[in-house]
PDB file of C-alpha atoms in Angstrom:
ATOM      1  CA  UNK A   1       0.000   0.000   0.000  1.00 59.00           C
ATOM      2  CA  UNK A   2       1.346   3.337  -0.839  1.00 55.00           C
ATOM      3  CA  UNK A   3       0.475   6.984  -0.720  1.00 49.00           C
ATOM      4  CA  UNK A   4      -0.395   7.831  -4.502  1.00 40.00           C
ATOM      5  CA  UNK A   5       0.994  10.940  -6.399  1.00 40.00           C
ATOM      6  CA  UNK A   6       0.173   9.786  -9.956  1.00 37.00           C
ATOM      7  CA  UNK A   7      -2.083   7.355 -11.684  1.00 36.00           C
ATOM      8  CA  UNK A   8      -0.931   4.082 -12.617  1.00 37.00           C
ATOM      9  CA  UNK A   9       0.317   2.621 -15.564  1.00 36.00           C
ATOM     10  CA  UNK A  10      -2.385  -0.182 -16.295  1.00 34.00           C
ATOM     11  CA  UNK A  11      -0.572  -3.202 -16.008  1.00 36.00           C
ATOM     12  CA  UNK A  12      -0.093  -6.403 -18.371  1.00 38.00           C
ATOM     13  CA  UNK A  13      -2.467  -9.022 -16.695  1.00 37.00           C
ATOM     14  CA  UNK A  14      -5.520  -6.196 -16.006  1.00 36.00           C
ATOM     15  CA  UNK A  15      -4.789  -5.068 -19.343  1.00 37.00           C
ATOM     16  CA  UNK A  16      -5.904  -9.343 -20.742  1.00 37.00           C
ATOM     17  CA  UNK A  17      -8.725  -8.938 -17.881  1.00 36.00           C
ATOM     18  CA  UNK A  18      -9.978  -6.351 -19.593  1.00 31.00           C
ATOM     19  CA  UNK A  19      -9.106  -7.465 -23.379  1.00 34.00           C
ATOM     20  CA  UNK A  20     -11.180 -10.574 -22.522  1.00 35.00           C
ATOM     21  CA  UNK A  21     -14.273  -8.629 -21.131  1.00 33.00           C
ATOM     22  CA  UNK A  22     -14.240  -6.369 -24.307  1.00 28.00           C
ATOM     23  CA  UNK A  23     -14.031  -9.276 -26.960  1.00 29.00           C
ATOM     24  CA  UNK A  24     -16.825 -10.796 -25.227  1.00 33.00           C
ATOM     25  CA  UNK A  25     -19.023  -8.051 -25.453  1.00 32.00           C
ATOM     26  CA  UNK A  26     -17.563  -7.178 -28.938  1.00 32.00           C
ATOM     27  CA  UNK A  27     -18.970 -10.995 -30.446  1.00 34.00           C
ATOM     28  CA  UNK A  28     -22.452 -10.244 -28.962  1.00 34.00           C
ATOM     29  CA  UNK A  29     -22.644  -6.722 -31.487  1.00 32.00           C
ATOM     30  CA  UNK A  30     -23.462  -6.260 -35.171  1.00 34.00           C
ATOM     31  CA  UNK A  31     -20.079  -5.128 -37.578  1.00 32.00           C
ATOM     32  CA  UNK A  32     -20.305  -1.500 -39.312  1.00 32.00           C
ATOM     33  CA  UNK A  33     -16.794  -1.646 -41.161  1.00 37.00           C
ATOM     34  CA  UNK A  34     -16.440   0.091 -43.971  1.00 39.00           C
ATOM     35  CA  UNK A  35     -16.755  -2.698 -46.479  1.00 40.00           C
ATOM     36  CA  UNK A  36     -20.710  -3.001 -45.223  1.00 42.00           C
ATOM     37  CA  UNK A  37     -21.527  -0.471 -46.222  1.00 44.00           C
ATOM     38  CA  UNK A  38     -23.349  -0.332 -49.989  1.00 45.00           C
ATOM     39  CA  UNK A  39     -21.290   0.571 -52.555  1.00 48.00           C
ATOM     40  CA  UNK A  40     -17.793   1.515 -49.460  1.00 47.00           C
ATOM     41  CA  UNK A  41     -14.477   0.402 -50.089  1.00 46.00           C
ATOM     42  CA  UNK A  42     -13.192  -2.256 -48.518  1.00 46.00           C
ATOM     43  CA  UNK A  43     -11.227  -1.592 -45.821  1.00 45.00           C
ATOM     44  CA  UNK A  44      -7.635  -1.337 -45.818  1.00 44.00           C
ATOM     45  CA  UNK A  45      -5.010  -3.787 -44.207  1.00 43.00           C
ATOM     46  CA  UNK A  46      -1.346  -3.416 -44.590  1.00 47.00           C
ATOM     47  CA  UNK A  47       1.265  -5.326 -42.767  1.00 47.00           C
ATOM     48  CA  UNK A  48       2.374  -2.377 -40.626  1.00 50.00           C
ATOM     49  CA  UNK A  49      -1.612  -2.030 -38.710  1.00 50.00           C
ATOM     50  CA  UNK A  50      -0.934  -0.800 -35.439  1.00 55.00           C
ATOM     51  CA  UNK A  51      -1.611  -3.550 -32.786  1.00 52.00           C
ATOM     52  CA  UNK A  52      -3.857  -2.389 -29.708  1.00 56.00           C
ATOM     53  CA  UNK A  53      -2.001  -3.442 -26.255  1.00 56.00           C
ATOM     54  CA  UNK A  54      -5.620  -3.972 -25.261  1.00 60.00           C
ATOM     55  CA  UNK A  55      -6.595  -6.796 -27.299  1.00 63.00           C
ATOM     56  CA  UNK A  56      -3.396  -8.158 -27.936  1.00 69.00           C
ATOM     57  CA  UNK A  57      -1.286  -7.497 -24.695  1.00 72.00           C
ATOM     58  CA  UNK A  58       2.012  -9.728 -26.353  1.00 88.00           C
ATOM     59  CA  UNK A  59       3.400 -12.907 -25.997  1.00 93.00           C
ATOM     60  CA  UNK A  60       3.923 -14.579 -22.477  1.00 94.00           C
ATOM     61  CA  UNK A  61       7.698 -13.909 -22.618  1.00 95.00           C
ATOM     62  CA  UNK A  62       6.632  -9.967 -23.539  1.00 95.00           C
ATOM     63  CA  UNK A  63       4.319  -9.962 -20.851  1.00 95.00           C
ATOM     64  CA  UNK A  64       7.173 -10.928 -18.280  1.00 95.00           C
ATOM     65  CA  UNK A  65       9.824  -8.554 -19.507  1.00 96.00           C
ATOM     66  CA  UNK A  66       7.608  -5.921 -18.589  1.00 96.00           C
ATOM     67  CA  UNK A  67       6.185  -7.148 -14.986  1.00 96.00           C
ATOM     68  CA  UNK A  68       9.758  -7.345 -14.656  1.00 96.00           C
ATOM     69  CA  UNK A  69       9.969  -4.046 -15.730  1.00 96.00           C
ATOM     70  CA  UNK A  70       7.479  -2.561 -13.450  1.00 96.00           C
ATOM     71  CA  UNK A  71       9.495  -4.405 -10.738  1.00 94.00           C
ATOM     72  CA  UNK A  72      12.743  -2.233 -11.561  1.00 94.00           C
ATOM     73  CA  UNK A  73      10.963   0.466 -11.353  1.00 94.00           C
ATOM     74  CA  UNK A  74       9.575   0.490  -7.737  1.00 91.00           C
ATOM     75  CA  UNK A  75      13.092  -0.893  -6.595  1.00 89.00           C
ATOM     76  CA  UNK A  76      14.187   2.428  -7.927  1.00 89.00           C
ATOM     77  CA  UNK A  77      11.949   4.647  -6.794  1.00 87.00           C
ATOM     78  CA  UNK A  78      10.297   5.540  -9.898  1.00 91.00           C
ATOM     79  CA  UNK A  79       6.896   3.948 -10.033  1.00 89.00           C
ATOM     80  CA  UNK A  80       4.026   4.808  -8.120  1.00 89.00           C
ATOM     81  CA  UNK A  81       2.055   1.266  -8.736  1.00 92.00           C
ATOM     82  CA  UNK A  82       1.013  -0.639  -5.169  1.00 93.00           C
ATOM     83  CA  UNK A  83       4.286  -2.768  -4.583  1.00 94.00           C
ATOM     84  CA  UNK A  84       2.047  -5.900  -3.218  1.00 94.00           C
ATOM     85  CA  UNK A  85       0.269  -5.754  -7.213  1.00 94.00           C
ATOM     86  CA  UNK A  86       3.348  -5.278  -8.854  1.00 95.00           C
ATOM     87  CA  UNK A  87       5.443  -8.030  -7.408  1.00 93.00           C
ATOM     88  CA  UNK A  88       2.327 -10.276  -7.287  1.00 91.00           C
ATOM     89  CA  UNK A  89       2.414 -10.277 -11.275  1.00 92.00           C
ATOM     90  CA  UNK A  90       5.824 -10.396 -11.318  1.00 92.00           C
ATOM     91  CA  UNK A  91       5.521 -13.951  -9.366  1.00 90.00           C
ATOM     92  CA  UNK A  92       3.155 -14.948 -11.689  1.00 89.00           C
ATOM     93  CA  UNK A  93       5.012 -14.581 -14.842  1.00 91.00           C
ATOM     94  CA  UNK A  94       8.280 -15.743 -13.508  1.00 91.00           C
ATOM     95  CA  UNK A  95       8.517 -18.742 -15.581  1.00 90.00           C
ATOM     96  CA  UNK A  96       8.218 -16.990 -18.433  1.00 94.00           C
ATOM     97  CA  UNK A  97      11.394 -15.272 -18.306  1.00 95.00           C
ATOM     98  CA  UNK A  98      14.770 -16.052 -19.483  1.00 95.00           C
ATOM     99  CA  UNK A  99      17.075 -17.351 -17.357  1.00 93.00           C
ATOM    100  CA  UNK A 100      19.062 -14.182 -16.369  1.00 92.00           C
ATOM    101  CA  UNK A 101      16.241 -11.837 -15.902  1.00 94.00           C
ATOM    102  CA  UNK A 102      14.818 -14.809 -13.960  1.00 92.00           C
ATOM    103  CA  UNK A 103      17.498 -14.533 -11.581  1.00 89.00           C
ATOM    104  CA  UNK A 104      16.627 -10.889 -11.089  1.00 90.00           C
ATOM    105  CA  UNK A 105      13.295 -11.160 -10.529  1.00 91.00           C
ATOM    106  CA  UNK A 106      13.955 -13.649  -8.136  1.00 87.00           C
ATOM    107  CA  UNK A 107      15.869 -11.406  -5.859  1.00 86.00           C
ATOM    108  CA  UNK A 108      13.653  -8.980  -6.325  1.00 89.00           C
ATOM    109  CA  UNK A 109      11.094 -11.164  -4.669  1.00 88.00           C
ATOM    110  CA  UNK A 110      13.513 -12.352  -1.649  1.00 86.00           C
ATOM    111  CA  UNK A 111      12.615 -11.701   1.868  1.00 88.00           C
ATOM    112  CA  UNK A 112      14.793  -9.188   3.740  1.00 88.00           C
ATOM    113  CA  UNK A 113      17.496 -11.584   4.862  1.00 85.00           C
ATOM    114  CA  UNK A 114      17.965 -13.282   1.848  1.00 80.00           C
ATOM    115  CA  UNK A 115      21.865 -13.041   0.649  1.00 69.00           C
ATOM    116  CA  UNK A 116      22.664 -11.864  -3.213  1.00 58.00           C
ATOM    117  CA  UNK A 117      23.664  -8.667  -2.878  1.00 50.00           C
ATOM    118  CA  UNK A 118      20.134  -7.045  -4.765  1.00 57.00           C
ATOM    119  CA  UNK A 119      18.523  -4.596  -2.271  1.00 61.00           C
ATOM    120  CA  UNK A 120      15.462  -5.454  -3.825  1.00 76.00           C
ATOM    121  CA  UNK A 121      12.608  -3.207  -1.934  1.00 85.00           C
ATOM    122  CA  UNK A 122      13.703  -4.060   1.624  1.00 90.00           C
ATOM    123  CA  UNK A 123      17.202  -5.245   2.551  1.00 88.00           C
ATOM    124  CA  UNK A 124      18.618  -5.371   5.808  1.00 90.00           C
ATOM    125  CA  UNK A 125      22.184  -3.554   5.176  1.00 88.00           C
ATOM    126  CA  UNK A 126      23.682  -0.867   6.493  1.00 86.00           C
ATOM    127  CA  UNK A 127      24.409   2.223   3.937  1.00 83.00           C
ATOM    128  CA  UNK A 128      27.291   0.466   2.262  1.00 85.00           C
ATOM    129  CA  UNK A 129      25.263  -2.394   1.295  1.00 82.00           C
ATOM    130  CA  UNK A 130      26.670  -4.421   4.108  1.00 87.00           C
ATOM    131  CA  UNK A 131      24.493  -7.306   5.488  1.00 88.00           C
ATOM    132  CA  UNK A 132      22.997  -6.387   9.176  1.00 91.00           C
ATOM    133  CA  UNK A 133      21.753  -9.558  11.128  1.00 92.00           C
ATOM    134  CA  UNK A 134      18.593  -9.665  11.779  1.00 93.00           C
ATOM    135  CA  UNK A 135      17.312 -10.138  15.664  1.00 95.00           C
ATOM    136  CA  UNK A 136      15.886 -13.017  16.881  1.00 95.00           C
ATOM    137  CA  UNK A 137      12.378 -13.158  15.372  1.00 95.00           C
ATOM    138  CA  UNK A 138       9.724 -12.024  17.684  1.00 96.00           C
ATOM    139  CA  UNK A 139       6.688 -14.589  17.617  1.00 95.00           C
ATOM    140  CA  UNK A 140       3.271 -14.608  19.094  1.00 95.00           C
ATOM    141  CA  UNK A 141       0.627 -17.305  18.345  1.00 93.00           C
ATOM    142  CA  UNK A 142       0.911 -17.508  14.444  1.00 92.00           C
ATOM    143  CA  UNK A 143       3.190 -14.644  13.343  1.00 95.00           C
ATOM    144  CA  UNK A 144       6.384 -13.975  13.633  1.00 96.00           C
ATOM    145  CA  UNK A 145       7.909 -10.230  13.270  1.00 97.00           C
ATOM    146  CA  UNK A 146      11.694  -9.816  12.038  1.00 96.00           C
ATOM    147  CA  UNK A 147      13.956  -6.770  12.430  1.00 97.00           C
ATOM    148  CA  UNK A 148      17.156  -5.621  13.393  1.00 96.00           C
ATOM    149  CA  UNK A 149      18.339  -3.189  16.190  1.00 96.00           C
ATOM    150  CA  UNK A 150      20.454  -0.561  13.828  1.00 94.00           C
ATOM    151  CA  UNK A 151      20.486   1.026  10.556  1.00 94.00           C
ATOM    152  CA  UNK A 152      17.746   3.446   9.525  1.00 93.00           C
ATOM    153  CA  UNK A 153      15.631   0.135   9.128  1.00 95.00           C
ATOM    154  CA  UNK A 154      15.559  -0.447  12.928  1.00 96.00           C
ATOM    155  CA  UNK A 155      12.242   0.100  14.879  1.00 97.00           C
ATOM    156  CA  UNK A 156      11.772   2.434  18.122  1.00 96.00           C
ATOM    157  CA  UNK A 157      14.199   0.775  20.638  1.00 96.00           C
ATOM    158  CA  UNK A 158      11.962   1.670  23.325  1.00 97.00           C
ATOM    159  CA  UNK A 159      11.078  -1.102  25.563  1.00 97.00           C
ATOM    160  CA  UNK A 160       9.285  -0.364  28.631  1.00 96.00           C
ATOM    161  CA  UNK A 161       5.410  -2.000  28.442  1.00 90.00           C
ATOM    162  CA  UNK A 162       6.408  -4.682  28.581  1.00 90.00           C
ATOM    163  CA  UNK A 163       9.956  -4.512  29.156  1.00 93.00           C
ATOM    164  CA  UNK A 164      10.995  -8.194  27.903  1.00 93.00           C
ATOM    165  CA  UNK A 165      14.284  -7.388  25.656  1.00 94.00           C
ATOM    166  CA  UNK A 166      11.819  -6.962  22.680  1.00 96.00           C
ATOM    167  CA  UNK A 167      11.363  -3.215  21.502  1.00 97.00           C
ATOM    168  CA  UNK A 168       7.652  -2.298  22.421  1.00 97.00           C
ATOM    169  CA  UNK A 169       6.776  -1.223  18.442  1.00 97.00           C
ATOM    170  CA  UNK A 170       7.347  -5.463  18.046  1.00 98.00           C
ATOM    171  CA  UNK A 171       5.265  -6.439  20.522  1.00 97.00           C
ATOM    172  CA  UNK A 172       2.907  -4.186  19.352  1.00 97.00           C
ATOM    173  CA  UNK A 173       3.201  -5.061  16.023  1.00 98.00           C
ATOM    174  CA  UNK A 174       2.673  -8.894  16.908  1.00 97.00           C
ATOM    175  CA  UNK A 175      -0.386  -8.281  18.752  1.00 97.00           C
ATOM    176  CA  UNK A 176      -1.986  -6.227  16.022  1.00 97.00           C
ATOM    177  CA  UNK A 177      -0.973  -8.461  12.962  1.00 97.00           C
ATOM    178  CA  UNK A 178      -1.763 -11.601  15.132  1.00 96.00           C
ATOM    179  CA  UNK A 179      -5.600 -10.046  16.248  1.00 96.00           C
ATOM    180  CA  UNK A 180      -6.102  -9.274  12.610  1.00 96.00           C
ATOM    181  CA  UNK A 181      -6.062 -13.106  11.797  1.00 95.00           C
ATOM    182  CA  UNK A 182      -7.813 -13.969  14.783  1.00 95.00           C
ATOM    183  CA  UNK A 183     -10.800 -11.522  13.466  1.00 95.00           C
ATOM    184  CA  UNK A 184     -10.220 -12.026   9.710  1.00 95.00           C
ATOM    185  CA  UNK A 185      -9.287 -16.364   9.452  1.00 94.00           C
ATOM    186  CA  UNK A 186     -11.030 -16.923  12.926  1.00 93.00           C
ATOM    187  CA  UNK A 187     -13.991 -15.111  12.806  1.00 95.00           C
ATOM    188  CA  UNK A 188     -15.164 -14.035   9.636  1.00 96.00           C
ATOM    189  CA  UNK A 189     -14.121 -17.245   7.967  1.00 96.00           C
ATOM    190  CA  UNK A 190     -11.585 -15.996   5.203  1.00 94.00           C
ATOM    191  CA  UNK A 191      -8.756 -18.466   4.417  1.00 92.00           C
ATOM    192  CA  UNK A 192      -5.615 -18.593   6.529  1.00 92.00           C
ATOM    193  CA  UNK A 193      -2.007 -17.757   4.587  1.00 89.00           C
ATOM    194  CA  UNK A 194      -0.697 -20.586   3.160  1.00 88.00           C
ATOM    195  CA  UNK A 195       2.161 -22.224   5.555  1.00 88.00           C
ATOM    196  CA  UNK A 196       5.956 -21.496   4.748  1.00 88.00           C
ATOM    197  CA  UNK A 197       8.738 -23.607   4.261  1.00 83.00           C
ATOM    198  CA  UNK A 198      10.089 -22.519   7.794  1.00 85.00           C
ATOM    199  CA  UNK A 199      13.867 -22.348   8.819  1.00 81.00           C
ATOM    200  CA  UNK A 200      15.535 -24.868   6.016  1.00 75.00           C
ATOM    201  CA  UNK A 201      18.697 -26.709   7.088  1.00 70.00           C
ATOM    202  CA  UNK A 202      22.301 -24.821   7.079  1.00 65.00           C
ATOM    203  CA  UNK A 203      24.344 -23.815   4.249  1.00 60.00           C
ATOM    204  CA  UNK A 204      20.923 -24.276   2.206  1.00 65.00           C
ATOM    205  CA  UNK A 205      18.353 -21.575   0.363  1.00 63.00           C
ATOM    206  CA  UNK A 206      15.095 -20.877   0.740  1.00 66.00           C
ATOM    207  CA  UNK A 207      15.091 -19.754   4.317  1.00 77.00           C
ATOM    208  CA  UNK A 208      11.473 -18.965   5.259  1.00 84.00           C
ATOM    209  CA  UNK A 209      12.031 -19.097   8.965  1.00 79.00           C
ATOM    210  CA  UNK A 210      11.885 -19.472  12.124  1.00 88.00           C
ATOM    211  CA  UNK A 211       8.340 -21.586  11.580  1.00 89.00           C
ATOM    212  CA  UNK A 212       5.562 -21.892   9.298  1.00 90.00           C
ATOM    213  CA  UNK A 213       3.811 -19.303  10.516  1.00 90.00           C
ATOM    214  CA  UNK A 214       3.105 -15.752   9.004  1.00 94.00           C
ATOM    215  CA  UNK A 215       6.102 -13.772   8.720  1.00 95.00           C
ATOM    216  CA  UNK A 216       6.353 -10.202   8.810  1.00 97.00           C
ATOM    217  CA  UNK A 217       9.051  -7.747   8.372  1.00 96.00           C
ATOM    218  CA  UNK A 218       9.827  -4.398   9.409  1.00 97.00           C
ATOM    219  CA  UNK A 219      11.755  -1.462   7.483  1.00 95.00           C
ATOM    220  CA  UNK A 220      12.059   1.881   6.765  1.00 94.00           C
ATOM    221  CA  UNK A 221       9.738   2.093   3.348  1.00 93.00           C
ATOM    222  CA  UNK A 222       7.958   4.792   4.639  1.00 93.00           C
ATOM    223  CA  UNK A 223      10.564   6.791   3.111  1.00 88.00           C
ATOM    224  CA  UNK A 224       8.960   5.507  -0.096  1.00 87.00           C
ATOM    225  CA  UNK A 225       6.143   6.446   0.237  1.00 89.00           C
ATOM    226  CA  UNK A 226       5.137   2.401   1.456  1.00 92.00           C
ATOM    227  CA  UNK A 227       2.721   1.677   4.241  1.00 95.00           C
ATOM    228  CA  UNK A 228       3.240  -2.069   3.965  1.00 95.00           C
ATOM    229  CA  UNK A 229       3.335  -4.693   1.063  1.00 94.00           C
ATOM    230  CA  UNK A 230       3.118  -8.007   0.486  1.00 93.00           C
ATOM    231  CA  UNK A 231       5.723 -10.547  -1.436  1.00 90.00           C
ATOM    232  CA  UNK A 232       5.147 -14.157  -2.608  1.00 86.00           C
ATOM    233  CA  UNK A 233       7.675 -16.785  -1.532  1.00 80.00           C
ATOM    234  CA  UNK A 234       7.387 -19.631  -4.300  1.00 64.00           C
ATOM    235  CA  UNK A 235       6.030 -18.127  -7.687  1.00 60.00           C
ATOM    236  CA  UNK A 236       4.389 -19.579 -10.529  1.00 54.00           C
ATOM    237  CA  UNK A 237       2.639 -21.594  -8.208  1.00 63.00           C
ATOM    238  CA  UNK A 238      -1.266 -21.873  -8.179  1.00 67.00           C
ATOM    239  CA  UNK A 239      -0.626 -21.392  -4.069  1.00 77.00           C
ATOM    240  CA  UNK A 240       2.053 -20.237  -2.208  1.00 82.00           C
ATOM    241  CA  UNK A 241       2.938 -18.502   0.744  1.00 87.00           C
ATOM    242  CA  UNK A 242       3.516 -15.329   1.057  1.00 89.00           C
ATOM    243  CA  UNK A 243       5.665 -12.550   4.108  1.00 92.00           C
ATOM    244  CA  UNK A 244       4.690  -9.302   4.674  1.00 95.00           C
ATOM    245  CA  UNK A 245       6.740  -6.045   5.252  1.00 96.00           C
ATOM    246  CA  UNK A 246       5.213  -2.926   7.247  1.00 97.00           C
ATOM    247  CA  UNK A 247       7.139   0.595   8.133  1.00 97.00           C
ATOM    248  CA  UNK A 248       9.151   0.231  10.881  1.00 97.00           C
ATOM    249  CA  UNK A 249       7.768   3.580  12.512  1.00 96.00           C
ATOM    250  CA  UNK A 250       5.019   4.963  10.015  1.00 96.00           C
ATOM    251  CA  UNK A 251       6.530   8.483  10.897  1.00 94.00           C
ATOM    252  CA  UNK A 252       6.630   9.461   8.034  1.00 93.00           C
ATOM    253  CA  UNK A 253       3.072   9.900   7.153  1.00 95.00           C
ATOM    254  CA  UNK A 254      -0.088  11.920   8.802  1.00 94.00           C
ATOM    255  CA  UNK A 255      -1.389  10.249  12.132  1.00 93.00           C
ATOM    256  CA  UNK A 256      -0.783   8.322  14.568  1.00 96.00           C
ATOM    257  CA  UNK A 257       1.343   5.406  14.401  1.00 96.00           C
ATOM    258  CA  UNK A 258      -0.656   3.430  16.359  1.00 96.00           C
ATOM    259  CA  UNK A 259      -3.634   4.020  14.040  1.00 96.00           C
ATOM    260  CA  UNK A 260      -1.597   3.761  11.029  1.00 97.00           C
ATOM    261  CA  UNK A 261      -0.456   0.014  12.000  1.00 97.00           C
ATOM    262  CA  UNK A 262      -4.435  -1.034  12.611  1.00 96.00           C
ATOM    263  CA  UNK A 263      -5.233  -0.026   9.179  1.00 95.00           C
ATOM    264  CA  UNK A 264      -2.111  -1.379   7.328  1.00 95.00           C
ATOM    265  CA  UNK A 265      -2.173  -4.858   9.062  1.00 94.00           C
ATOM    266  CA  UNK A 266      -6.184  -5.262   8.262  1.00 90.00           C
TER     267      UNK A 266
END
């Protein structure tokens, strides 16, 4: 989620959403081309007609390169398109990609902590690009909140209420994320995340730790414009799981944090 400042560029998939929905109304209507018409000329084709992006939105591999493309530009901060949208599609089309730019969108979908050396949105490195370890992960019932304790990615330090060596913005942050499931999965009925892989075994990828549960991670993308976002784990996948990453302060936008956090996690 993200503050807008310009309308967005329609994107690939919407754009065959759409396509679809005006073909089928388009076979249900009479023709009036030129050629019906008594005594009109026919009408022209050449080899050089101008194709319409919303009927024919390009081949599969066309369709990647630009999700990909869309990707690129919110890691450098110059799209305005909801992140969790963006890199949704870009999961989706992954296959579909050759190998090297498959590579890149695969980093740019990597949690936080993942290792490569591609900030992606959210990395936790200092301002020379150097790895910062993350803290132990904070869980409560079935979430689990990362962070670290420096860089400009680190949450308020403050921890008082309760004062358990876990910063207070955490806990709270646990409690809210974790009371949204319990009122969303446990009592309106909508379907829990999908489980992760969990911590995998050293020296190995795919780290999706510490458990299966819902992971969420905090950072400084408020300075982005970002509320929160969300990122799949597995693409091209009819299900997968999925982590979440939220503002580490939510400072930097009108109201109170507090408030801010409620809405975001919901």
């Amino acid at each position: 989620m993200r503050l807008p400042s310009s309308p967005p560029r329609l994107v690939p998939l919407v754009a065959t959403a759409l396509a679809g929905a005006l073909l089928a109304s388009a076979a249900t209507l009479p023709s009036y081309g030129a050629s019906d018409e008594p005594g009109a000329p026919a009408a022209a084709t050449t080899a050089d007609e101008v194709v319409d992006p919303l009927t024919d939105p390009g081949t599969p591999t066309e369709i990647a390169e630009e999700s990909l493309a869309a990707a690129e530009d919110l890691v450098a901060g110059e799209s305005t398109q909801d992140p969790t949208l963006v890199l949704n599609q870009l999961s989706q089309t992954l296959s579909d990609l050759p190998t090297g730019d498959r590579r890149r969108a695969e980093r740019i979908l990597g949690r936080p902590t993942d290792p490569g050396g591609d900030p992606g949105l959210l990395a936790y490195e200092d301002g020379n690009g150097v790895p910062v370890d993350e803290e132990t992960p904070y869980c409560l019932g079935d979430v689990c909140v990362h962070y670290v304790a420096s860089t400009r990615h680190a949450p308020p330090p403050a921890d008082t209420s309760p004062a358990d060596g876990v910063p207070d913005w955490v806990d709270e942050v646990a409690r809210v994320v974790g009371n949204v499931w319990k009122q969303e999965v446990t009592g309106l009925g909508y379907k829990a995340p999908v489980p992760d892989l969990g911590t995998a075994p050293a020296g190995t990828a795919n780290d999706e730790g510490p458990d299966t549960g819902l992971d969420v991670y905090l950072g400084d993308i408020g300075k982005d414009g970002y509320y929160g976002y969300a990122s799949t784990d597995r693409a091209s996948r009819p299900t997968s799981s999925a982590y979440l990453v939220l503002d580490d302060d939510f400072k930097d936008f009108p109201g109170t944090p507090a408030e801010l956090l409620r809405v975001t996690a919901a």
